[in-house]
XYZ file of C-alpha atoms in Angstrom:
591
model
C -58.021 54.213 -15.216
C -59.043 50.742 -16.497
C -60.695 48.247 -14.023
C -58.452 45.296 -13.883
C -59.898 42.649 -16.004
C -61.434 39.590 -13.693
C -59.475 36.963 -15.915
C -56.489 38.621 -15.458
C -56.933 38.911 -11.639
C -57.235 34.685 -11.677
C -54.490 34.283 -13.681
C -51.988 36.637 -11.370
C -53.360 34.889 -8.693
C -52.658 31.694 -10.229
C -48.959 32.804 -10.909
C -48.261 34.136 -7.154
C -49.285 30.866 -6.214
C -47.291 29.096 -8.117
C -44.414 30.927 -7.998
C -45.216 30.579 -3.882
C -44.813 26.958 -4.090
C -41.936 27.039 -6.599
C -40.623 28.804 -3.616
C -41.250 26.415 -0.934
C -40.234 23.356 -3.083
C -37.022 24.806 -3.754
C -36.807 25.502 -0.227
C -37.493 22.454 0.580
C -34.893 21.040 -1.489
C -32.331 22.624 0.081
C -33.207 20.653 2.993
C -31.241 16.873 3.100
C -29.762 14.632 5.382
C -26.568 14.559 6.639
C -25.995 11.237 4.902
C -26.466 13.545 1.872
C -23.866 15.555 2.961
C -21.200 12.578 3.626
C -21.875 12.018 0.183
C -21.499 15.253 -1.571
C -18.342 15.924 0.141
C -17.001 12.704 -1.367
C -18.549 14.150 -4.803
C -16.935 17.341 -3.964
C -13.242 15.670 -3.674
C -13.774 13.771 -6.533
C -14.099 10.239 -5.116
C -14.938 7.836 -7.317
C -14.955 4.229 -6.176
C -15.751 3.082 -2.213
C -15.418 -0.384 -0.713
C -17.141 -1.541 2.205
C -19.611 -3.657 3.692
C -23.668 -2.175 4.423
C -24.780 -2.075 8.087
C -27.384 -1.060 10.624
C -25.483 1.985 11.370
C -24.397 2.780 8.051
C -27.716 2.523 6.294
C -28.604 5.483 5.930
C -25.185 6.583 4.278
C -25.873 4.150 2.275
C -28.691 4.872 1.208
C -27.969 8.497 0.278
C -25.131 6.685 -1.994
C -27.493 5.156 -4.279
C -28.285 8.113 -5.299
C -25.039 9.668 -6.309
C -22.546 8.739 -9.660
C -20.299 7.105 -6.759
C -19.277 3.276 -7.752
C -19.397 1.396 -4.645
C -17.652 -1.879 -4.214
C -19.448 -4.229 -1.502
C -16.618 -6.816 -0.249
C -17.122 -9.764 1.339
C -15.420 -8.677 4.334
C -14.521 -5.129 5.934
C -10.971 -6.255 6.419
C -10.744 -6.749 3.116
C -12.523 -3.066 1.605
C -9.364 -1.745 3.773
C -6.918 -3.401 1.960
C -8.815 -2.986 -1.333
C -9.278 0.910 -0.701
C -5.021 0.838 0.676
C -4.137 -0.293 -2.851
C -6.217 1.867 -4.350
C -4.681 4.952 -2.865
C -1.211 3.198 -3.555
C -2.077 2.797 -6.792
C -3.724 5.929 -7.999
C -2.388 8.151 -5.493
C -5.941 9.756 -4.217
C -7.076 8.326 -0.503
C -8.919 5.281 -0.615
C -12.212 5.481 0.907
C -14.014 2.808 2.988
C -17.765 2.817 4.335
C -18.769 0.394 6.797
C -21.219 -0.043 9.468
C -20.442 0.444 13.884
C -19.427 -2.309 16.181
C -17.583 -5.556 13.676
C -17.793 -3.198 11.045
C -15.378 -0.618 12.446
C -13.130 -3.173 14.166
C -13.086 -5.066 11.134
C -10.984 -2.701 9.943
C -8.597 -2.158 12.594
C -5.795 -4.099 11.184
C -6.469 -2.715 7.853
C -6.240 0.835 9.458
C -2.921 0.331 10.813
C -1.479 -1.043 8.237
C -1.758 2.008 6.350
C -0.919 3.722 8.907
C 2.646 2.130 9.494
C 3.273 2.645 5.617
C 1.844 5.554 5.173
C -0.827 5.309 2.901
C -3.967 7.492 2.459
C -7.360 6.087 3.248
C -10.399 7.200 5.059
C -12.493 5.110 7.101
C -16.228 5.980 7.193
C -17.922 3.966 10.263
C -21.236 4.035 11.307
C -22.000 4.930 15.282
C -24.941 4.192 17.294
C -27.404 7.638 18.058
C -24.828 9.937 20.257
C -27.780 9.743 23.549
C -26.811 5.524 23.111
C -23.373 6.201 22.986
C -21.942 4.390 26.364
C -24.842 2.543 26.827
C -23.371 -0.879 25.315
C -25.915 -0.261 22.692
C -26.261 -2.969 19.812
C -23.145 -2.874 17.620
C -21.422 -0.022 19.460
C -18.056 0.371 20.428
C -15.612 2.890 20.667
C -14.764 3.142 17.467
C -12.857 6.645 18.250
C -10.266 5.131 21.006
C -9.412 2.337 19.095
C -8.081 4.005 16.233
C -6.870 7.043 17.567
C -3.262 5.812 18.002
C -3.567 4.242 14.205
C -4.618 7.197 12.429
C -3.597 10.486 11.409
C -6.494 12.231 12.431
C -10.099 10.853 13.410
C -13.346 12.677 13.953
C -16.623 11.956 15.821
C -19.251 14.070 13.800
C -21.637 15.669 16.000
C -24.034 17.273 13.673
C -25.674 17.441 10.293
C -24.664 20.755 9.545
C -20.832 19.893 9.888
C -20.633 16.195 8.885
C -19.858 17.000 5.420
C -16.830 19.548 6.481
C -15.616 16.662 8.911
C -15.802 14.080 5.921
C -13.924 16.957 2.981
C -11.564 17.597 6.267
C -10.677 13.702 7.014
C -9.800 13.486 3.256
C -7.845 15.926 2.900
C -5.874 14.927 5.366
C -4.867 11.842 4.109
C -3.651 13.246 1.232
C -1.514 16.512 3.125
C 1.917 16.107 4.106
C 3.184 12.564 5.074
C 0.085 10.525 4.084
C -1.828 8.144 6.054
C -5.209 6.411 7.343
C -7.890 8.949 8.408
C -11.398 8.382 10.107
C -15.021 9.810 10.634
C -17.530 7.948 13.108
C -20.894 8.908 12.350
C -23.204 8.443 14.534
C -26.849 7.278 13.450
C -29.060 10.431 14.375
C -26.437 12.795 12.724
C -26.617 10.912 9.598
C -30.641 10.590 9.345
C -31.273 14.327 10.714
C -31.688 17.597 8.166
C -29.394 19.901 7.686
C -29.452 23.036 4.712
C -25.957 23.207 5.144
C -23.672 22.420 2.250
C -20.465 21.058 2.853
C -17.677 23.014 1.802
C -14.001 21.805 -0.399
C -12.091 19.803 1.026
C -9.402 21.081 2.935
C -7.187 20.688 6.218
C -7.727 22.565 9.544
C -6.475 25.731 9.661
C -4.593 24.477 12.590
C -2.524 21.698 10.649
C 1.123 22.515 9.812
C 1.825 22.095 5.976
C 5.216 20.927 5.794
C 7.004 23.052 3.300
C 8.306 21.394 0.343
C 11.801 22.658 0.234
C 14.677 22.322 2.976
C 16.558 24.660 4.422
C 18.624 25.805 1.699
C 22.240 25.982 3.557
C 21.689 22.315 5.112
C 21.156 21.047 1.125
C 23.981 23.006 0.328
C 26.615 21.309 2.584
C 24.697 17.822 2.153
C 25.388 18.531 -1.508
C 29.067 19.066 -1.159
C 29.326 16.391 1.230
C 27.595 13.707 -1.463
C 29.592 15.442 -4.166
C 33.069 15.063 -2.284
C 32.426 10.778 -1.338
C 34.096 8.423 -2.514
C 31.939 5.392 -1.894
C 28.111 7.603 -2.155
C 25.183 5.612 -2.087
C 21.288 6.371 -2.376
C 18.563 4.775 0.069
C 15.008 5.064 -1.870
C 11.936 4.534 0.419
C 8.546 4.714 -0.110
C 8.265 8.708 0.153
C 10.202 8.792 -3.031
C 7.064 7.246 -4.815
C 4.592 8.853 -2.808
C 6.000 12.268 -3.862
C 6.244 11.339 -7.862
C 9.377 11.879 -7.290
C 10.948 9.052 -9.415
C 11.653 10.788 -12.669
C 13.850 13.629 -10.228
C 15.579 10.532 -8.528
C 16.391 8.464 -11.867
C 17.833 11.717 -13.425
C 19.783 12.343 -10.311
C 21.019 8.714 -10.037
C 22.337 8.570 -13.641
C 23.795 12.391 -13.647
C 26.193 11.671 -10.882
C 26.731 7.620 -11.053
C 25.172 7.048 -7.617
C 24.208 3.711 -6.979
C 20.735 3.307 -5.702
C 19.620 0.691 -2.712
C 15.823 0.429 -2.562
C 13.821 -0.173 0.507
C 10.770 -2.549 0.235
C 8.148 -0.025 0.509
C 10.654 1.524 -2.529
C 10.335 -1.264 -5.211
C 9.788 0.578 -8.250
C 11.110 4.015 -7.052
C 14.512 3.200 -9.672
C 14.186 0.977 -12.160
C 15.928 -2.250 -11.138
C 17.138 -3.362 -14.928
C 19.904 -0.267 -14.607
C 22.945 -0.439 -14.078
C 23.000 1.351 -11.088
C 20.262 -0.554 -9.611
C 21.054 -2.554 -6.543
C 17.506 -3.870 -5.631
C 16.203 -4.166 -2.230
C 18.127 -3.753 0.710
C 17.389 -5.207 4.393
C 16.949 -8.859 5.765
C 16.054 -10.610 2.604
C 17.626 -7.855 0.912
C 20.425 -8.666 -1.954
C 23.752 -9.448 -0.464
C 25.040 -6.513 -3.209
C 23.039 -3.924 -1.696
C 23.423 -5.030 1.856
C 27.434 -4.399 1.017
C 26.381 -1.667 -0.447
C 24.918 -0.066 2.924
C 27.635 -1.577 5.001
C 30.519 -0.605 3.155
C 29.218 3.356 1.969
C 30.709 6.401 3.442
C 27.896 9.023 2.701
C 24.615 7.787 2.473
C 21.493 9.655 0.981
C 17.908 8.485 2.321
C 15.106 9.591 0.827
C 11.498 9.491 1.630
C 12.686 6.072 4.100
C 11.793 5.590 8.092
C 14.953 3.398 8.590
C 12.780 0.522 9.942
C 14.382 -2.391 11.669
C 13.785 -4.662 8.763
C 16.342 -2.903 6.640
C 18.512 -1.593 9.477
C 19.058 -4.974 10.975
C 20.921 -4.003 14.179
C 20.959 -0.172 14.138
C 24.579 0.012 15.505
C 25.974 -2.202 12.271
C 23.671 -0.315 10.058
C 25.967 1.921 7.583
C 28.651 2.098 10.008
C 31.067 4.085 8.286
C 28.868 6.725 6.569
C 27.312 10.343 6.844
C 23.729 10.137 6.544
C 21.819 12.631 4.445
C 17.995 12.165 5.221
C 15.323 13.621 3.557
C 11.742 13.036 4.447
C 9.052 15.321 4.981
C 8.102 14.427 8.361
C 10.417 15.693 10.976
C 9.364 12.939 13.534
C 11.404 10.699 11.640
C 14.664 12.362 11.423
C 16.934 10.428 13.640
C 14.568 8.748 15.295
C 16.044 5.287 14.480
C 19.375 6.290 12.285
C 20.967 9.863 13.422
C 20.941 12.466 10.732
C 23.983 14.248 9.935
C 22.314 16.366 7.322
C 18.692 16.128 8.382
C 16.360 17.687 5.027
C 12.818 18.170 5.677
C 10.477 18.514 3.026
C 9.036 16.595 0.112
C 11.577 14.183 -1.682
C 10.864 15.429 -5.221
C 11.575 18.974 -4.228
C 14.595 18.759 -2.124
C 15.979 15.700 -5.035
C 15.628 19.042 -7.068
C 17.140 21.288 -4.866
C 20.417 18.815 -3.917
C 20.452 19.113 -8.306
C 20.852 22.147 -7.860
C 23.449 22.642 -5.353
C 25.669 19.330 -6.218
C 29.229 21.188 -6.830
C 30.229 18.412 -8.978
C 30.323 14.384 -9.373
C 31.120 12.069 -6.805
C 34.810 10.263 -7.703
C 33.233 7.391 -7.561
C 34.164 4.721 -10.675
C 36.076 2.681 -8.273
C 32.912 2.435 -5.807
C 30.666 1.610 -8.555
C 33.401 -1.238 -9.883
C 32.897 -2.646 -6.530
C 29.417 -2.922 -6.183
C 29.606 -4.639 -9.516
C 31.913 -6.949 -8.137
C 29.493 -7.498 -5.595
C 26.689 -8.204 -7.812
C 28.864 -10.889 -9.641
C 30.402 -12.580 -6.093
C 26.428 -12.831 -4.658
C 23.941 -13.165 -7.525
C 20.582 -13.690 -6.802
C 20.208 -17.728 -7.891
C 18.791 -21.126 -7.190
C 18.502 -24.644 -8.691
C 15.545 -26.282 -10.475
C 15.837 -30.201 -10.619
C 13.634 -31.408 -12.726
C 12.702 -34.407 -10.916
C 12.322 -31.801 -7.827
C 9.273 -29.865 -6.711
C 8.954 -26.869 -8.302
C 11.047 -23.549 -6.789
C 9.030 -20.888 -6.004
C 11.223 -18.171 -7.285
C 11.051 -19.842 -10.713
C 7.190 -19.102 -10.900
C 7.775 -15.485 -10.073
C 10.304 -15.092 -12.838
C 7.954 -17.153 -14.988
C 5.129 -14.903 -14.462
C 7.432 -11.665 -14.739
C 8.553 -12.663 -18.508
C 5.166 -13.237 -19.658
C 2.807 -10.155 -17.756
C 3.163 -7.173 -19.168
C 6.332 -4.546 -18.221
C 3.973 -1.904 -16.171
C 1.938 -5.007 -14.394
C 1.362 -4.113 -10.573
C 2.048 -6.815 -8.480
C 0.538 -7.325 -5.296
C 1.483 -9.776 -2.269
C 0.388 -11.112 1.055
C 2.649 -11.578 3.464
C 5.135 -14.300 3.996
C 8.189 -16.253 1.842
C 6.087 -15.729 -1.155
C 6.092 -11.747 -0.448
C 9.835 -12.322 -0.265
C 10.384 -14.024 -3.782
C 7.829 -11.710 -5.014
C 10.378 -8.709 -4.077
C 13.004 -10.496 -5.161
C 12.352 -12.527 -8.155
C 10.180 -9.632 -9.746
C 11.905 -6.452 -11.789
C 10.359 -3.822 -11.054
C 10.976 -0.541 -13.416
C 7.682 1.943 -12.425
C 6.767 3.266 -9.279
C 3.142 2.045 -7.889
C 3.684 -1.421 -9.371
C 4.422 -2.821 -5.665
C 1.302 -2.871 -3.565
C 2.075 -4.684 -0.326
C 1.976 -5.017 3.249
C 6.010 -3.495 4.111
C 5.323 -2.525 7.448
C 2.909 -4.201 9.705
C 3.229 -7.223 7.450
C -0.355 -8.634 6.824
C -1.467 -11.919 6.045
C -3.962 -12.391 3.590
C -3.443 -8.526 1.893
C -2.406 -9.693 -1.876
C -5.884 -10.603 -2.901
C -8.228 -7.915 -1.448
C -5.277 -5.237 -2.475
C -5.734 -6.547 -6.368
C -9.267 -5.687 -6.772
C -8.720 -2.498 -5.300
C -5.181 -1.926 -7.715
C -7.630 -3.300 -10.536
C -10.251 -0.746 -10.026
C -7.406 1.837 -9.458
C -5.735 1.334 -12.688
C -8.727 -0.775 -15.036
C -5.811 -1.096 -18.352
C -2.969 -1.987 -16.254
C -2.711 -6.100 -15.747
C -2.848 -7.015 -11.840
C -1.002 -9.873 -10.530
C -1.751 -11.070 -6.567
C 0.912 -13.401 -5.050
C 0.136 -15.419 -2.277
C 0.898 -17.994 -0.082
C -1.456 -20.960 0.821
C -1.482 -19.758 4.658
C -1.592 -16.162 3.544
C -4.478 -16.363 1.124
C -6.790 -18.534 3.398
C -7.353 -15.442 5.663
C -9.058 -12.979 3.212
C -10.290 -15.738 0.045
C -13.200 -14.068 0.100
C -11.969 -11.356 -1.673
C -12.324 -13.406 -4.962
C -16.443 -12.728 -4.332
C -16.158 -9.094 -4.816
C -13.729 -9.264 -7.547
C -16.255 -12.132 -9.768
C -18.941 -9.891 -9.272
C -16.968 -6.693 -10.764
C -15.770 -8.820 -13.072
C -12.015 -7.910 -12.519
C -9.415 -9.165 -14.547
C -6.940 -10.244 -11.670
C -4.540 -13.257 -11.565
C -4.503 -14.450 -8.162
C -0.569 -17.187 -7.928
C -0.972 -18.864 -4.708
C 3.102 -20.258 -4.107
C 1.058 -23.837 -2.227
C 3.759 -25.396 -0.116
C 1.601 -26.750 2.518
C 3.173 -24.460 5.410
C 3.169 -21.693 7.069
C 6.474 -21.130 5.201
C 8.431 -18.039 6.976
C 7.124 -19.927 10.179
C 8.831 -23.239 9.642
C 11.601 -21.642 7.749
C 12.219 -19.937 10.857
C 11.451 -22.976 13.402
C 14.078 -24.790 10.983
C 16.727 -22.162 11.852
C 16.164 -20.743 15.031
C 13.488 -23.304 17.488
C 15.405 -26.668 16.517
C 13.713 -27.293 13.630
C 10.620 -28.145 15.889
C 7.441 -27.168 13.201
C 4.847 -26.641 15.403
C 1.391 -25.407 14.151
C 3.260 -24.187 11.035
C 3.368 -27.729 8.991
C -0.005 -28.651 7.551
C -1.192 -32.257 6.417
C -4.473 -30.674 4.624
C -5.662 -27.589 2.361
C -8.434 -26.544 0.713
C -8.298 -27.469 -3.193
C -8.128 -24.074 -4.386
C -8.387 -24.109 -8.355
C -11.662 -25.724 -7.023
C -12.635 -23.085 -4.604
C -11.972 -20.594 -7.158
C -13.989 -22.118 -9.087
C -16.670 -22.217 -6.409
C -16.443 -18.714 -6.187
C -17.225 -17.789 -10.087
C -12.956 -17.601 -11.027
C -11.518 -19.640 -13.101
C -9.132 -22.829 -11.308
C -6.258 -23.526 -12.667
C -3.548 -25.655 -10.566
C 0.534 -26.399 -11.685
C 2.327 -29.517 -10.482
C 5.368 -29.113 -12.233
C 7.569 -27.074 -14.198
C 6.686 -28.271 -17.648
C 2.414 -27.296 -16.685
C 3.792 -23.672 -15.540
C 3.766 -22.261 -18.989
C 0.133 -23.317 -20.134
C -1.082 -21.981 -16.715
C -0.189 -18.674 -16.826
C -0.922 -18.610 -20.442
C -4.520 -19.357 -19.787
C -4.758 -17.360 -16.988
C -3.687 -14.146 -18.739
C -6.187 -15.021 -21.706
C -9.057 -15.533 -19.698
C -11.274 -12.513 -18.955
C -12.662 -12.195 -15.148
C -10.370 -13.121 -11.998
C -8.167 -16.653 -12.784
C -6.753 -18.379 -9.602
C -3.257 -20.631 -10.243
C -2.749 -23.376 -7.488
C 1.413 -23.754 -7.625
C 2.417 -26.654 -6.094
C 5.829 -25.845 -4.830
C 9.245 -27.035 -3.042
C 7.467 -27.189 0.435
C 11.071 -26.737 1.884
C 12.476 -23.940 -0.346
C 13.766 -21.340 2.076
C 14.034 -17.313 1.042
C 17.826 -16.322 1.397
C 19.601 -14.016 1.166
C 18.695 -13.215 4.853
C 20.213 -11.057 7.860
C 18.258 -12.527 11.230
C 16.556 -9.938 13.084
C 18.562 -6.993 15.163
C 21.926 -8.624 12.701
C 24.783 -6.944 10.738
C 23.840 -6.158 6.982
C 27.210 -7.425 6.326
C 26.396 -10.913 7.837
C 23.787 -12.066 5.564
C 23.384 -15.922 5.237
C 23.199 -17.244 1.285
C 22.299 -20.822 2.682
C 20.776 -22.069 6.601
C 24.556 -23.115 7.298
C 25.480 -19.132 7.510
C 22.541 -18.554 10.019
């Protein structure tokens, strides 16, 4: 037996002790923070960009993101990164993800939140939260993040500990993506964020306690909703957001077409059926076209799909398709007949049960005479208005003018107001995604955040903001962020020195008495644009509108067109609230 040699016995001593503190190191880096883990769980779904604003709270978050591939987007506001991260989950169809700090951080994005929420788009709200042994103390920053947006989100979650905060982040996301889409939220308080954990989150998913809608419907209720829209005589389709939401645009054009059924969009619908067919009757509702608001009124079997039947398009609910079975599909059951009864309620997802009505249709509607009609219609109330020269310039001629020159897949995004209005109406829209507004809770100031989140959602596609002078002085801002990402964005503010919808309503319904609506001063905007790092550009009259745009779309980084406009033009055709489709004014002489 050989005595071990005494270099060898230093060398294996060497090697156990490094080996030892391989040991511990890797040990050791299994060890993180539960920041760490809010960020690998967004690595783990794939999230790409974030907008927010940094924060006490959030810092440590934060601070775990500089360290990951993740692109954050730092807005100027929080209100904005929640309509920047909404369009961005329009747009690309993944949720949009926000991180901001506690206290003005979180409520900040309260009306952000529920806007999403009433149009059902996926986002997820990171927050920071004071240390849980502060929470209720009135701590600096803190508020109750959690009670505030329960009743405007689809889920939220206070994270308790390190070792679950990723799960609760991979679980808020993928709800916001399941089922009928919509805002989520995950408070995270400070200790749980800065404490270790050697837990790993794990893939996204939902509780095992969620329902997954099933795609399909019941199979005998799409067979006699079939033969019912296969046996009408005046058959009309109703396509609402869920249609896009689903992809299920291709199913609904090839439906359309196949059986010669015309097609009413809702607003949250725009781009859902391509509005330069034939069949197309554009948007339906109070500023709806008077075509499609015959169309509605005058149907006897009606298929909805992927629509809530808000008030907005109903008008009064009792006038609303009066003489029609209703088919509805929609893959939330809470909305079946909860503002328009159901004959033939469908529950599931819009592309699958489009495919299974295919399949069960018996035959085509008799329906050349119907279609003739709504033809008629189209010619008897065309979508029109005058442009004197010597006149200000109409507002609905700078949409079309900006329509013939962007490019055919160019999203278009609005505030809220007339200019949203012309934008829907003056605007042909052809792919779903390419309308990114506020539909539902109707939000001043969302055009220009929402384009530099549609921008960074779809980087080759060109991005057009509308706005209104009122509308874009609440979130301006946004034209910080989208400088410093260098975004190529055209921002059209429609300037007509109002409040518009306001006065046009004071005009028609309060006497014509323009109180706090009517402005005698605004900010120069080509030269606050300007002042932000965009380029300025401002259009008096008709003959300057063609240069402007033209420079605009030439000019690389975020332009900003001042459009002096008719500060009187009014947005018709219009049904007044809780009114009969059927009774839409052309002119303020019908209201």
């Amino acid at each position: 037996m050989s005595k071990s040699h005494p270099t060898n016995e230093s060398e294996a001593s060497a090697d156990t002790e490094e080996l030892s503190e391989e040991a511990s190191d890797e040990q050791t880096a299994k060890k993180t923070k539960g920041a760490h883990s809010v960020v690998t769980a967004l690595e783990k779904a794939e999230v790409e960009i974030t907008f927010g604003v940094q924060g006490g709270a959030i810092m440590p978050v934060y601070d775990a993101l500089a360290d990951s591939d993740i692109h954050h987007v730092s807005m100027a506001h929080e209100q904005g990164a929640s309509h920047a991260a909404d369009a961005y989950g329009i747009v690309s169809g993944k949720p949009g993800v926000t991180i901001t700090t506690s206290g003005p951080g979180a409520t900040n994005l309260v009306t952000g939140i529920a806007d999403a929420n009433l149009d059902s788009d996926p986002i997820v709200s990171l927050t920071g939260q004071v240390p849980q042994d502060m929470v209720g103390n009135d701590a600096f920053q803190e508020t109750n993040t959690m009670g505030i947006t329960s009743p405007i989100t689809k889920a939220n979650i206070f994270a308790t500990s390190p070792d679950t905060v990723g799960d609760d982040v991979g679980t808020a996301l993928a709800l916001a993506a399941e089922g009928r889409q919509g805002p989520t939220l995950v408070d995270l308080p400070k200790n749980v964020t800065t404490s270790e954990t050697e837990v790993e989150p794990s893939e996204p998913t939902v509780p095992e306690a969620y329902q997954v809608p099933p795609d399909e419907a019941d199979p005998h209720s799409v067979e006699a909703a079939a033969e019912t829209l296969a046996a009408a005589d005046r058959p009309l389709i109703l396509s609402g957001g869920g249609v896009i939401k689903s992809e299920a645009s291709d199913q609904l054009r090839e439906f359309a077409i196949e059986y010669g059924i015309p097609v009413v969009t809702t607003m949250p619908g725009l781009g859902s059926f391509p509005e330069d067919n034939a069949l197309a009757l554009e948007m339906g509702g109070m500023h709806g076209t008077g075509y499609a608001n015959m169309a509605l009124s005058h149907c006897d079997v009606l298929l909805g799909i992927g629509t809530r039947f808000d008030d907005r398009l109903t008008g009064g609910i009792e006038t609303f398709a009066p003489e029609a079975e209703v088919i509805h599909v929609d893959i939330d059951p809470a909305e079946i007949s909860k503002n328009i009864h159901a004959d033939y309620p469908l529950i599931g997802d819009a592309g699958a049960v489009i495919e299974q009505l295919h399949a069960a249709m018996p035959g085509e509607p008799d329906a050349e005479a119907w279609r003739d009609r709504t033809m008629e219609w189209k010619a008897t109330y065309p979508m029109g208005y005058e442009t004197p020269q010597d006149e200000a310039v109409k507002p609905q001629f700078v949409v079309e003018a900006m329509d013939e020159a962007a490019a055919d897949d160019a999203i278009v995004t609005t505030g809220v107001g007339q200019h949203q209005m012309w934008a829907a109406q003056y605007w042909t829209y052809t792919e779903p995604r390419t309308w990114v507004s506020s539909n539902g809770l109707g939000t001043m100031g969302y055009g220009a955040p929402a384009a530099v989140g549609a921008k960074l959602a779809a980087p080759d596609t060109q991005v057009i903001a509308f706005e209104g002078d009122g509308s874009f002085l609440m979130t301006s801002q946004a034209i910080a962020p989208a400088v410093r990402e260098n975004l190529d964005i055209t921002v059209a503010i429609l300037n007509n020195s109002y409040v518009g919808m306001i006065r046009q309503w004071q005009d028609a319904f309060y006497d014509e008495r323009r109180y706090e609506s009517e402005w005698d001063w605004g900010p120069d905007f080509a030269t606050l644009a300007e002042a932000y790092g965009a380029q300025g550009l401002r259009a008096m009259g008709y003959d300057e509108i063609p240069e402007v745009i033209e420079e605009a779309f030439a000019y690389d980084g975020p332009s900003v067109i001042d459009f002096h406009v008719d500060p009187v033009a009014d947005v018709y055709p219009m049904v007044p609230s809780g009114g009969n489709n059927a009774e839409f004014a052309l002119e303020a002489d019908h209201l």
